[in-house]
Amino acid sequence: MSTPKPTPQKAPQMPADTTDAATDAAAQFVARYQAESPAREAWRMFRRNIPALVGTAMLLLIIGLTLYGTLIYTGDPFDIVWAPHEAPFVEPDFPLGTDYLGRDLMAGLLSGGGPTLAVGAAAAALTMIIGISMGALSGFYGGWVDNLLMRITEFFQVLPALLFAMVLVTLFSPSLITIAIAIGVVSWPQTARLTRAEFLKIKELEYVTAARAIGAGNGRIMWRVILPNALPPLIVSATLTIGVAILFEAGLSFLGLGDPNVMSWGLMIGANRDYILDAWWPVTFPGLAIFFTVFSVSLIGDGLNDAFNPKLRER
Amino acid sequence: MSALLQIENLQVTFNTRHGQVTALDSVSLSVNAGETLGVVGESGCGKSITALSVMGLIPMPPGRIAGGSIKLNGEELVGASDARLRGLRGSEVAMIFQEPMTSLNPVFSIGDQIAEAIMLHQNVSYDQAFKDAVALLDRVGIPSPDRRARDYPHQLSGGMRQRVMIAMAVSCRPKVLIADEPTTALDVTVQAQIFDLLNEIQRDFGAAIMLITHDMGAISEMADRVAVMYAGRVIEEASADQVLDTPQHPYARGLIDCIPALGKQETELREIPGVVPPLHMLGQGCAFKARCAHARPRCGTEKPLLRSHGAHPVACHGAEEGWL
């Protein structure tokens, strides 16, 4: 891993009499092993991971379709445009058929992706913000701070997550924002525990003492010294949280607690679930969309995990 | 005359599961500007605790400074506010650590880290701080410093990393530099280079250096004065030559006897029998009595004090009464 020292002994072909030439050669030697940041090194590892690349391509395709698909394939997903339960791949105007009200499934799928992904990403971001703050404070300060914050964390951890999220959504009117908040509020404890564990481990390391010795204060040590070193597992966890949050959103919508004014994949499944025996396609296509999205996010998370922990891979 | 760094009767205790132990027992030391004080002793003698006390980095709890004073340039550090200590750390007192492999933050480039240290104490832009960092790297002998500044710690050898640590420690021209076994983790050839560098830095910056080590070779090369520590107490203090040539305390003699001499045919390396007693089992009297070949009944009952008996201060009844 470490760059060989550019010493004259190691490169006997270098003219030893002129120091300038030796320095030049040493500089070239150094240049070949050009500085590689840990982040870039992880990226290099990630690039070699085929499943992770497939996942990335898949997710980019899905994001692209939901962002630009509706520009090409126009049409309101709530409009009743055709006879109900038109089978897919029959009518060229409605390639995926229609649902029980005669709404275009293709339009629903394309415009429902955006809200689904947005809620997933927002919920994951909220999870990370709450989880990292709580975990960092309790791991760093220890003592009564740790005790208090960890009891709060455990309180949230023992609540049945979906039930609690349902209560939150019912209390406040269901909208994309309240759904994202509800998911974030129920899923942060895991992140908090992970962050706390990393902080407990890293705060004992010598470079933290060294940072204190040059006069760094608590805040700087927490956010500039320890957190960057704790990030790899947190990034992996954040990626996987996006997948979980998308499933959560789908679950809430399926139970009828989604935002009724915004088309989402969960809402499509929820609305059509009563007719599943008459028509398989209105629930299958959004289901597959959710499956492939979560699958691709998981592949990326796995790839990141491998990239950040090269030691875990057996090669 | 008051020294740049003056430690007086410093008392540091730790709460352990064996009860409260005294890690430092009335330690008094002083270092003047431009001077190097060597602090020697085995592992667990309180050398590092002394260093951390000066930095204000004793973990509290379980540690506690129970008494005494640490004066830097006349300013009392014991009981100073956290903010004040933070301001002093790095700018007035800096520290070089034993393990250069683990004392650098692995996720930032070394230039970044030095620049950060500069920006903590000086009101300069990042670009200026980075330029200063490159100049410092050049000063401590890192080849092609402008390129190396963008390297990450894992890309450097141990010796280079220790040079980086030194660059970071002197980045704000501290008046006191504490080096806690700066060469223990390095090759012998690199050790000499690091000592040369420390000497040069001291000449340039006029800093006082407190060199903590258990290597008598390092003492003879670097130190002007030496304090020998044992079980949390200073047991002998004198100029480096005096301690190396005419050590008084049996422990100091033992340490010097342990240096294998070149040229002499010795089949076995010498050692001091036994180990440093655990701090909660010190009991009464001299802490060294169990390992001392000259111990007499008085050593078991009365704690020897650091006093001058002719040559230089030593804490030993034997030296005082002349039966060594």
XYZ file of C-alpha atoms in Angstrom:
639
model
C 0.000 0.000 0.000
C 2.681 2.424 1.016
C 4.656 4.201 -1.612
C 8.260 3.063 -1.797
C 10.619 5.725 -0.598
C 12.445 7.347 -3.464
C 15.902 6.584 -2.208
C 18.875 6.416 -4.537
C 19.718 2.896 -3.308
C 16.456 1.565 -4.634
C 17.072 2.870 -8.115
C 20.667 2.039 -8.982
C 20.322 3.258 -12.549
C 20.141 6.825 -11.286
C 23.307 8.896 -11.565
C 24.418 9.202 -7.981
C 26.904 12.006 -8.575
C 24.471 14.793 -9.337
C 21.923 15.404 -6.626
C 19.707 17.379 -8.997
C 19.292 14.402 -11.267
C 18.622 12.216 -8.268
C 15.932 14.579 -7.023
C 14.390 14.702 -10.483
C 14.260 10.945 -10.733
C 12.847 10.767 -7.245
C 10.174 13.275 -8.192
C 9.211 11.208 -11.228
C 9.120 8.150 -9.050
C 6.787 9.939 -6.688
C 4.650 11.176 -9.562
C 4.001 7.652 -10.749
C 2.582 6.794 -7.360
C 0.553 9.963 -7.394
C -1.456 10.800 -4.346
C -4.643 8.825 -4.138
C -7.200 9.909 -1.601
C -9.093 7.196 0.286
C -12.262 8.320 -1.528
C -10.639 7.921 -4.932
C -9.248 4.564 -3.938
C -12.751 3.448 -2.951
C -14.060 4.667 -6.306
C -11.405 2.628 -8.098
C -12.527 -0.464 -6.172
C -16.174 0.313 -6.852
C -15.538 0.608 -10.596
C -14.243 -2.952 -10.701
C -17.339 -4.332 -8.987
C -19.649 -5.527 -11.783
C -22.844 -6.002 -9.702
C -22.412 -2.533 -8.219
C -21.994 -1.046 -11.691
C -25.101 -2.858 -12.902
C -26.948 -1.470 -9.891
C -25.718 2.038 -10.624
C -26.745 1.770 -14.283
C -30.149 0.433 -13.291
C -30.756 3.190 -10.770
C -29.613 5.873 -13.214
C -32.007 4.433 -15.812
C -34.870 4.452 -13.330
C -34.098 8.010 -12.216
C -33.782 9.092 -15.867
C -37.128 7.508 -16.762
C -38.947 9.108 -13.869
C -37.367 12.502 -14.530
C -37.748 12.648 -18.302
C -40.254 9.880 -19.058
C -43.253 12.083 -18.414
C -41.934 14.688 -20.848
C -42.115 12.193 -23.695
C -45.004 10.085 -22.498
C -47.441 12.796 -21.511
C -50.746 12.177 -19.806
C -52.214 12.624 -16.354
C -51.976 9.364 -14.388
C -55.267 10.175 -12.619
C -57.259 10.639 -15.851
C -59.638 7.911 -16.855
C -58.688 7.364 -20.453
C -59.853 3.913 -21.456
C -61.932 0.945 -20.416
C -60.943 -0.552 -17.067
C -58.624 -3.544 -16.897
C -57.277 -3.382 -20.412
C -54.579 -6.071 -20.647
C -51.001 -4.955 -21.221
C -49.191 -5.175 -24.569
C -52.494 -5.082 -26.484
C -53.403 -1.478 -27.037
C -50.441 0.484 -28.451
C -51.659 3.722 -26.816
C -51.579 2.117 -23.364
C -48.669 -0.330 -23.503
C -49.050 -1.504 -19.900
C -52.814 -1.568 -19.906
C -55.180 0.225 -17.558
C -56.257 -0.201 -13.943
C -59.671 -0.795 -12.383
C -60.795 2.732 -13.200
C -59.361 2.744 -16.684
C -56.328 4.874 -15.799
C -53.172 4.519 -17.879
C -50.661 2.367 -15.976
C -47.671 3.500 -18.043
C -48.358 7.123 -17.118
C -48.785 6.090 -13.479
C -45.549 4.166 -13.453
C -43.540 7.000 -14.989
C -44.940 9.817 -12.890
C -45.170 7.723 -9.714
C -41.428 7.057 -9.674
C -40.447 10.616 -8.864
C -42.430 10.931 -5.628
C -41.398 7.423 -4.561
C -37.701 8.145 -5.049
C -37.965 11.616 -3.544
C -39.660 10.338 -0.399
C -37.079 7.560 -0.145
C -34.160 9.945 -0.493
C -35.618 12.556 1.866
C -36.438 9.945 4.500
C -32.937 8.477 4.230
C -31.409 11.943 4.562
C -33.493 12.645 7.660
C -32.550 9.253 9.091
C -28.876 10.023 8.612
C -29.133 13.536 10.066
C -30.910 12.439 13.241
C -28.979 9.188 13.570
C -25.532 10.684 13.061
C -26.167 13.606 15.426
C -27.497 11.400 18.212
C -24.848 8.720 17.726
C -21.990 11.199 17.479
C -22.971 13.098 20.622
C -23.512 9.996 22.721
C -20.382 8.212 21.494
C -18.187 11.269 21.852
C -19.289 12.591 25.213
C -20.160 9.292 26.900
C -21.305 9.406 30.512
C -24.779 10.771 31.216
C -25.148 12.221 27.705
C -24.623 8.748 26.287
C -27.035 7.227 28.802
C -29.771 9.734 28.081
C -29.470 9.626 24.292
C -29.219 5.856 24.177
C -32.369 5.458 26.295
C -34.169 7.741 23.852
C -32.797 5.686 20.984
C -33.967 2.466 22.582
C -37.409 3.965 23.094
C -37.710 4.589 19.371
C -36.160 1.249 18.561
C -38.694 -0.845 20.445
C -41.682 0.867 18.852
C -43.046 -1.175 15.942
C -41.777 0.983 13.124
C -44.568 0.640 10.579
C -47.273 1.051 13.213
C -45.604 4.154 14.623
C -45.185 5.602 11.137
C -48.871 4.919 10.483
C -49.823 6.779 13.650
C -47.659 9.744 12.679
C -49.109 9.887 9.164
C -52.655 9.610 10.494
C -52.083 12.338 13.056
C -50.788 14.759 10.454
C -52.469 14.834 7.075
C -50.777 12.437 4.691
C -48.507 14.310 2.325
C -45.134 13.451 0.857
C -43.406 15.568 3.504
C -45.154 14.003 6.498
C -44.515 10.544 5.080
C -40.811 11.289 4.669
C -40.671 12.665 8.216
C -42.527 9.658 9.617
C -40.127 7.233 7.948
C -37.116 9.244 9.092
C -38.360 9.382 12.681
C -38.843 5.626 12.934
C -35.668 4.461 11.220
C -32.871 6.566 12.746
C -32.037 4.422 15.817
C -29.964 1.938 13.802
C -27.881 4.714 12.301
C -27.430 6.243 15.750
C -26.102 2.973 17.134
C -23.742 2.507 14.202
C -22.432 6.059 14.518
C -22.003 5.711 18.266
C -20.016 2.500 17.845
C -17.721 4.131 15.288
C -17.221 7.194 17.484
C -16.449 5.059 20.539
C -13.824 3.214 18.536
C -12.251 6.175 16.767
C -12.145 8.620 19.681
C -9.554 6.421 21.420
C -7.186 6.522 18.448
C -3.962 8.442 18.647
C -4.706 10.907 15.874
C -7.609 12.217 17.925
C -5.238 12.949 20.819
C -2.826 14.425 18.287
C -5.588 16.705 17.019
C -6.259 17.823 20.603
C -2.566 18.445 21.052
C -2.582 21.009 18.230
C -5.476 22.783 19.903
C -8.580 21.418 18.185
C -11.806 21.800 20.183
C -14.587 19.264 20.732
C -16.696 20.355 17.773
C -13.808 20.238 15.358
C -12.691 16.852 16.658
C -16.194 15.441 16.320
C -17.029 16.692 12.843
C -13.648 17.165 11.178
C -11.572 14.393 12.705
C -13.808 11.544 13.823
C -16.781 11.810 11.448
C -14.786 11.620 8.188
C -13.170 8.466 9.503
C -16.526 7.039 10.524
C -18.135 7.784 7.157
C -17.529 4.594 5.138
C -19.942 2.354 7.083
C -22.363 5.279 7.366
C -22.417 5.844 3.603
C -23.176 2.170 3.093
C -25.903 2.316 5.687
C -27.344 5.488 4.125
C -27.593 3.779 0.738
C -29.377 0.794 2.201
C -31.658 3.141 4.153
C -32.868 4.621 0.846
C -34.051 1.161 -0.174
C -35.776 0.575 3.139
C -37.422 4.003 2.986
C -38.817 3.303 -0.497
C -40.307 0.058 0.783
C -41.730 1.923 3.775
C -43.352 4.508 1.536
C -44.826 1.747 -0.603
C -46.071 0.007 2.502
C -47.777 3.129 3.839
C -49.362 3.854 0.468
C -50.454 0.259 0.170
C -52.270 0.609 3.479
C -53.988 3.668 2.116
C -51.928 6.150 4.117
C -50.090 7.653 1.176
C -50.729 11.090 -0.242
C -53.930 10.510 -2.273
C -53.180 13.465 -4.547
C -49.797 12.262 -5.702
C -49.340 9.173 -7.838
C -46.741 6.821 -6.409
C -45.921 3.167 -6.931
C -47.205 2.245 -3.500
C -50.461 4.063 -4.172
C -50.929 2.160 -7.453
C -50.493 -1.176 -5.681
C -52.730 -0.118 -2.819
C -55.517 1.091 -5.099
C -55.512 -2.020 -7.244
C -54.986 -4.679 -4.617
C -58.699 -5.546 -4.365
C -58.769 -6.645 -7.998
C -55.612 -8.679 -7.998
C -57.523 -11.869 -8.933
C -59.172 -10.209 -11.925
C -56.141 -8.368 -13.249
C -52.553 -9.161 -12.301
C -50.877 -6.312 -14.150
C -51.974 -3.166 -12.250
C -50.119 -4.377 -9.140
C -47.303 -6.275 -10.819
C -45.740 -3.427 -12.796
C -45.366 -0.965 -9.905
C -44.266 -3.897 -7.731
C -41.512 -4.723 -10.198
C -40.526 -1.064 -10.344
C -40.123 -0.992 -6.555
C -38.259 -4.280 -6.642
C -35.749 -3.126 -9.235
C -35.203 0.227 -7.538
C -34.530 -1.283 -4.118
C -32.456 -4.040 -5.708
C -30.242 -1.565 -7.543
C -29.830 0.559 -4.417
C -28.825 -2.552 -2.470
C -26.294 -3.517 -5.137
C -24.787 -0.057 -4.880
C -24.714 -0.244 -1.094
C -23.011 -3.622 -1.249
C -20.502 -2.326 -3.769
C -19.721 0.659 -1.548
C -19.273 -1.666 1.388
C -16.736 -3.719 -0.539
C -15.006 -0.612 -1.824
C -14.586 0.857 1.647
C -13.564 -2.431 3.265
C -11.173 -4.096 0.853
C -10.137 -6.430 3.660
C -13.580 -8.010 3.755
C -13.257 -9.334 0.241
C -11.580 -12.662 -0.134
C -9.432 -12.557 -3.181
C 15.125 33.115 37.690
C 12.079 31.296 36.445
C 12.244 28.725 33.682
C 10.099 28.729 30.555
C 8.264 25.646 31.719
C 8.195 25.070 35.453
C 6.473 22.072 36.996
C 6.305 22.099 40.767
C 5.152 19.362 43.124
C 2.759 18.050 40.503
C 0.407 15.460 41.907
C -1.758 13.448 39.510
C -4.116 10.746 40.680
C -6.260 8.237 38.839
C -9.343 6.458 40.041
C -8.983 2.786 39.203
C -10.759 -0.323 40.324
C -7.946 -0.742 42.872
C -8.926 2.592 44.338
C -7.158 5.878 43.860
C -3.565 5.627 42.720
C -0.974 8.353 42.551
C 0.445 8.411 39.035
C 2.650 11.424 39.652
C 3.949 12.146 43.151
C 5.416 15.636 43.728
C 7.090 15.859 40.365
C 9.146 18.996 39.871
C 10.816 19.717 36.562
C 11.862 22.784 34.667
C 12.990 23.510 31.126
C 14.569 26.718 29.853
C 14.306 28.150 26.368
C 16.672 26.464 23.965
C 17.317 23.652 26.396
C 16.526 19.954 26.093
C 15.386 18.097 29.163
C 15.483 14.317 28.914
C 12.951 12.416 30.976
C 13.897 8.757 31.290
C 12.453 5.709 32.964
C 10.799 2.406 32.197
C 7.265 2.063 30.888
C 4.734 3.080 33.484
C 6.982 5.495 35.373
C 4.812 8.523 34.687
C 6.789 10.047 31.828
C 3.850 10.243 29.444
C 1.486 11.363 32.189
C 3.863 14.249 32.893
C 3.759 15.193 29.210
C -0.034 14.930 29.020
C -0.379 17.045 32.169
C 1.569 19.844 30.546
C -0.660 19.575 27.461
C -3.747 19.526 29.667
C -4.710 16.232 28.067
C -5.005 14.016 31.125
C -8.296 12.151 30.674
C -10.522 13.530 33.442
C -12.137 11.468 34.855
C -10.537 9.079 35.803
C -7.479 11.322 36.085
C -7.185 14.383 38.300
C -4.479 16.905 38.981
C -4.560 16.786 42.748
C -1.968 19.419 43.443
C 1.091 21.341 42.377
C 1.532 23.771 39.561
C 2.589 23.887 35.940
C 3.767 27.318 34.858
C 4.365 28.177 31.230
C 6.132 31.494 30.920
C 4.812 32.333 34.364
C 1.210 31.473 33.479
C -0.440 28.845 35.643
C -1.849 25.958 33.582
C -3.348 23.885 36.384
C -6.960 24.975 36.620
C -6.812 27.144 33.495
C -9.996 27.214 31.423
C -10.497 24.733 28.596
C -10.595 27.541 26.070
C -7.301 28.960 27.325
C -5.629 25.540 27.268
C -6.932 24.963 23.754
C -5.425 28.257 22.682
C -2.071 27.307 24.179
C -1.977 23.816 22.721
C -0.239 23.850 19.410
C 0.688 27.524 19.594
C 2.718 27.577 22.826
C 3.136 23.914 23.733
C 3.161 21.212 21.096
C 3.667 17.502 21.234
C 5.180 14.843 19.015
C 3.794 11.391 19.575
C 5.375 7.992 19.783
C 3.519 6.328 16.940
C 3.810 8.290 13.706
C 1.834 5.519 12.016
C -1.330 6.281 13.948
C -0.968 9.942 14.935
C -1.987 11.318 11.545
C -5.571 11.428 10.382
C -5.795 8.865 7.562
C -8.481 10.619 5.507
C -6.818 13.998 4.989
C -3.668 14.782 3.040
C -0.702 15.773 5.165
C -0.620 19.284 3.706
C -4.273 19.681 4.680
C -3.588 18.568 8.224
C -0.671 20.926 8.726
C -2.646 23.780 7.141
C -5.486 23.012 9.534
C -3.128 23.229 12.507
C -1.895 26.608 11.247
C -5.412 27.936 10.705
C -6.410 26.938 14.243
C -4.034 29.494 15.701
C -3.358 32.025 12.991
C -5.797 34.135 11.107
C -4.725 33.146 7.599
C -6.507 31.891 4.497
C -6.409 28.234 3.573
C -4.223 28.919 0.549
C -1.683 30.761 2.672
C -1.769 28.049 5.336
C -1.219 25.385 2.680
C 1.761 27.324 1.313
C 3.164 27.539 4.830
C 2.587 23.807 5.226
C 4.600 23.104 2.069
C 7.410 25.325 3.368
C 7.361 23.428 6.665
C 7.489 20.081 4.882
C 10.495 21.371 2.982
C 12.037 22.500 6.282
C 11.714 19.054 7.868
C 13.373 17.443 4.886
C 10.516 15.976 2.861
C 11.586 15.758 -0.811
C 9.404 17.532 -3.423
C 7.198 18.961 -0.655
C 4.662 20.629 -2.946
C 3.748 17.242 -4.364
C 4.090 15.351 -1.104
C 1.749 17.768 0.648
C -1.086 16.163 -1.295
C -0.127 12.688 -0.125
C -2.071 10.773 2.462
C -0.420 9.381 5.594
C -0.548 5.760 4.410
C 1.631 6.674 1.445
C 4.545 7.763 3.644
C 7.158 5.754 5.489
C 7.399 5.877 9.273
C 10.301 8.302 9.259
C 8.528 10.630 6.828
C 5.392 10.558 8.941
C 7.379 11.508 12.011
C 8.842 14.399 10.005
C 5.295 15.432 9.154
C 4.358 15.248 12.840
C 7.323 17.459 13.669
C 6.307 19.905 10.933
C 2.807 20.023 12.386
C 4.080 20.433 15.931
C 6.335 23.373 15.049
C 3.844 24.938 12.619
C 2.938 27.682 15.083
C 6.431 28.066 16.565
C 5.628 26.718 20.016
C 7.893 27.680 22.888
C 7.826 24.215 24.382
C 7.985 21.036 22.339
C 7.247 17.767 24.058
C 8.554 14.713 22.262
C 7.086 11.518 23.710
C 9.425 8.750 22.571
C 9.573 10.221 19.079
C 11.851 7.525 17.678
C 10.735 4.371 19.458
C 8.757 3.156 16.468
C 11.465 3.968 13.916
C 14.546 2.291 12.446
C 17.857 3.103 14.085
C 19.113 4.927 10.981
C 15.984 7.024 10.849
C 16.235 7.723 14.588
C 19.493 9.573 14.097
C 17.948 11.670 11.309
C 14.989 12.593 13.481
C 17.281 13.632 16.348
C 19.333 15.742 13.963
C 16.152 17.358 12.743
C 14.945 18.055 16.289
C 18.306 19.635 17.097
C 18.112 21.829 13.997
C 14.547 22.837 14.745
C 15.555 23.760 18.257
C 18.383 25.918 16.959
C 16.045 27.646 14.464
C 13.101 28.187 16.762
C 14.796 28.387 20.148
C 12.212 26.056 21.577
C 12.545 24.203 24.839
C 12.310 20.470 24.254
C 11.137 17.908 26.760
C 12.308 14.589 25.394
C 10.647 11.575 26.906
C 12.462 8.339 26.253
C 13.773 5.131 27.716
C 16.679 5.138 25.312
C 19.912 6.273 26.974
C 21.467 6.673 23.533
C 18.849 9.303 22.718
C 19.671 11.058 25.993
C 23.374 11.247 25.284
C 22.658 12.621 21.823
C 19.951 15.142 22.639
C 19.627 16.101 26.281
C 21.284 18.909 28.220
C 19.747 17.846 31.495
C 18.144 14.594 32.563
C 15.432 13.693 35.023
C 15.148 10.009 35.900
C 11.641 8.943 36.870
C 10.523 5.884 38.755
C 6.991 4.959 39.820
C 5.686 8.479 39.419
C 8.562 10.297 41.126
C 11.669 12.059 39.929
C 14.482 10.151 41.597
C 17.520 11.825 40.105
C 18.107 15.043 38.249
C 21.340 16.379 36.811
C 23.115 17.352 33.625
C 23.172 14.630 30.990
C 26.900 14.073 31.449
C 26.596 13.692 35.201
C 23.792 11.171 34.948
C 25.520 9.187 32.231
C 28.966 9.228 33.860
C 28.250 9.220 37.579
C 24.701 8.052 38.188
C 23.825 8.068 41.901
C 20.550 6.233 42.246
C 20.785 2.441 41.926
C 17.960 2.595 39.370
C 19.780 5.147 37.216
C 22.927 3.030 37.457
C 20.903 0.018 36.416
C 19.501 1.859 33.396
C 22.969 2.856 32.266
C 24.360 -0.614 32.882
C 21.674 -1.921 30.555
C 23.233 -0.165 27.569
C 25.247 -2.798 25.746
C 28.710 -1.390 25.039
C 30.160 -1.805 21.576
C 33.362 -3.794 21.456
C 32.951 -5.402 24.862
C 32.415 -9.139 24.698
C 29.222 -9.722 26.590
C 27.286 -12.920 26.237
C 24.188 -11.693 27.991
C 22.410 -8.369 27.948
C 22.125 -6.872 31.409
C 18.810 -6.015 32.902
C 17.313 -4.640 36.074
C 15.638 -7.556 37.840
C 11.919 -7.294 38.443
C 9.352 -4.849 37.093
C 7.970 -1.487 38.113
C 5.494 -2.245 40.912
C 1.828 -1.556 40.146
C 0.940 1.876 41.461
C -1.683 0.581 43.880
C 0.903 -1.673 45.539
C 3.628 0.852 46.267
C 3.313 0.700 50.030
C 5.668 2.569 52.292
C 9.223 3.637 51.717
C 11.235 3.635 48.533
C 9.390 2.327 45.475
C 12.552 0.717 44.154
C 13.401 -1.252 47.302
C 12.211 -4.618 46.006
C 14.508 -4.458 42.988
C 17.453 -2.766 44.701
C 20.596 -4.767 45.562
C 21.532 -2.236 48.246
C 18.206 -1.934 50.050
C 18.384 -1.599 53.849
C 15.626 -1.486 56.508
C 15.274 2.301 56.271
C 14.265 1.952 52.597
C 11.203 -0.016 53.631
C 9.851 2.551 56.044
C 10.784 6.017 54.867
C 10.251 7.543 51.472
C 13.508 9.074 50.212
C 13.254 12.700 49.092
C 14.982 14.332 46.165
C 17.966 16.035 47.807
C 21.430 17.019 46.831
C 24.137 15.044 48.630
C 27.289 16.442 47.161
C 27.038 15.702 43.456
C 23.450 16.329 42.301
C 19.863 15.813 43.533
C 18.931 12.191 44.069
C 16.196 10.466 46.057
C 17.987 7.589 47.763
C 18.845 6.862 51.407
C 21.910 4.943 50.272
C 23.296 7.922 48.400
C 22.533 10.158 51.358
C 24.219 7.945 53.935
C 26.934 6.735 51.609
C 26.398 2.987 51.816
C 25.885 2.380 48.134
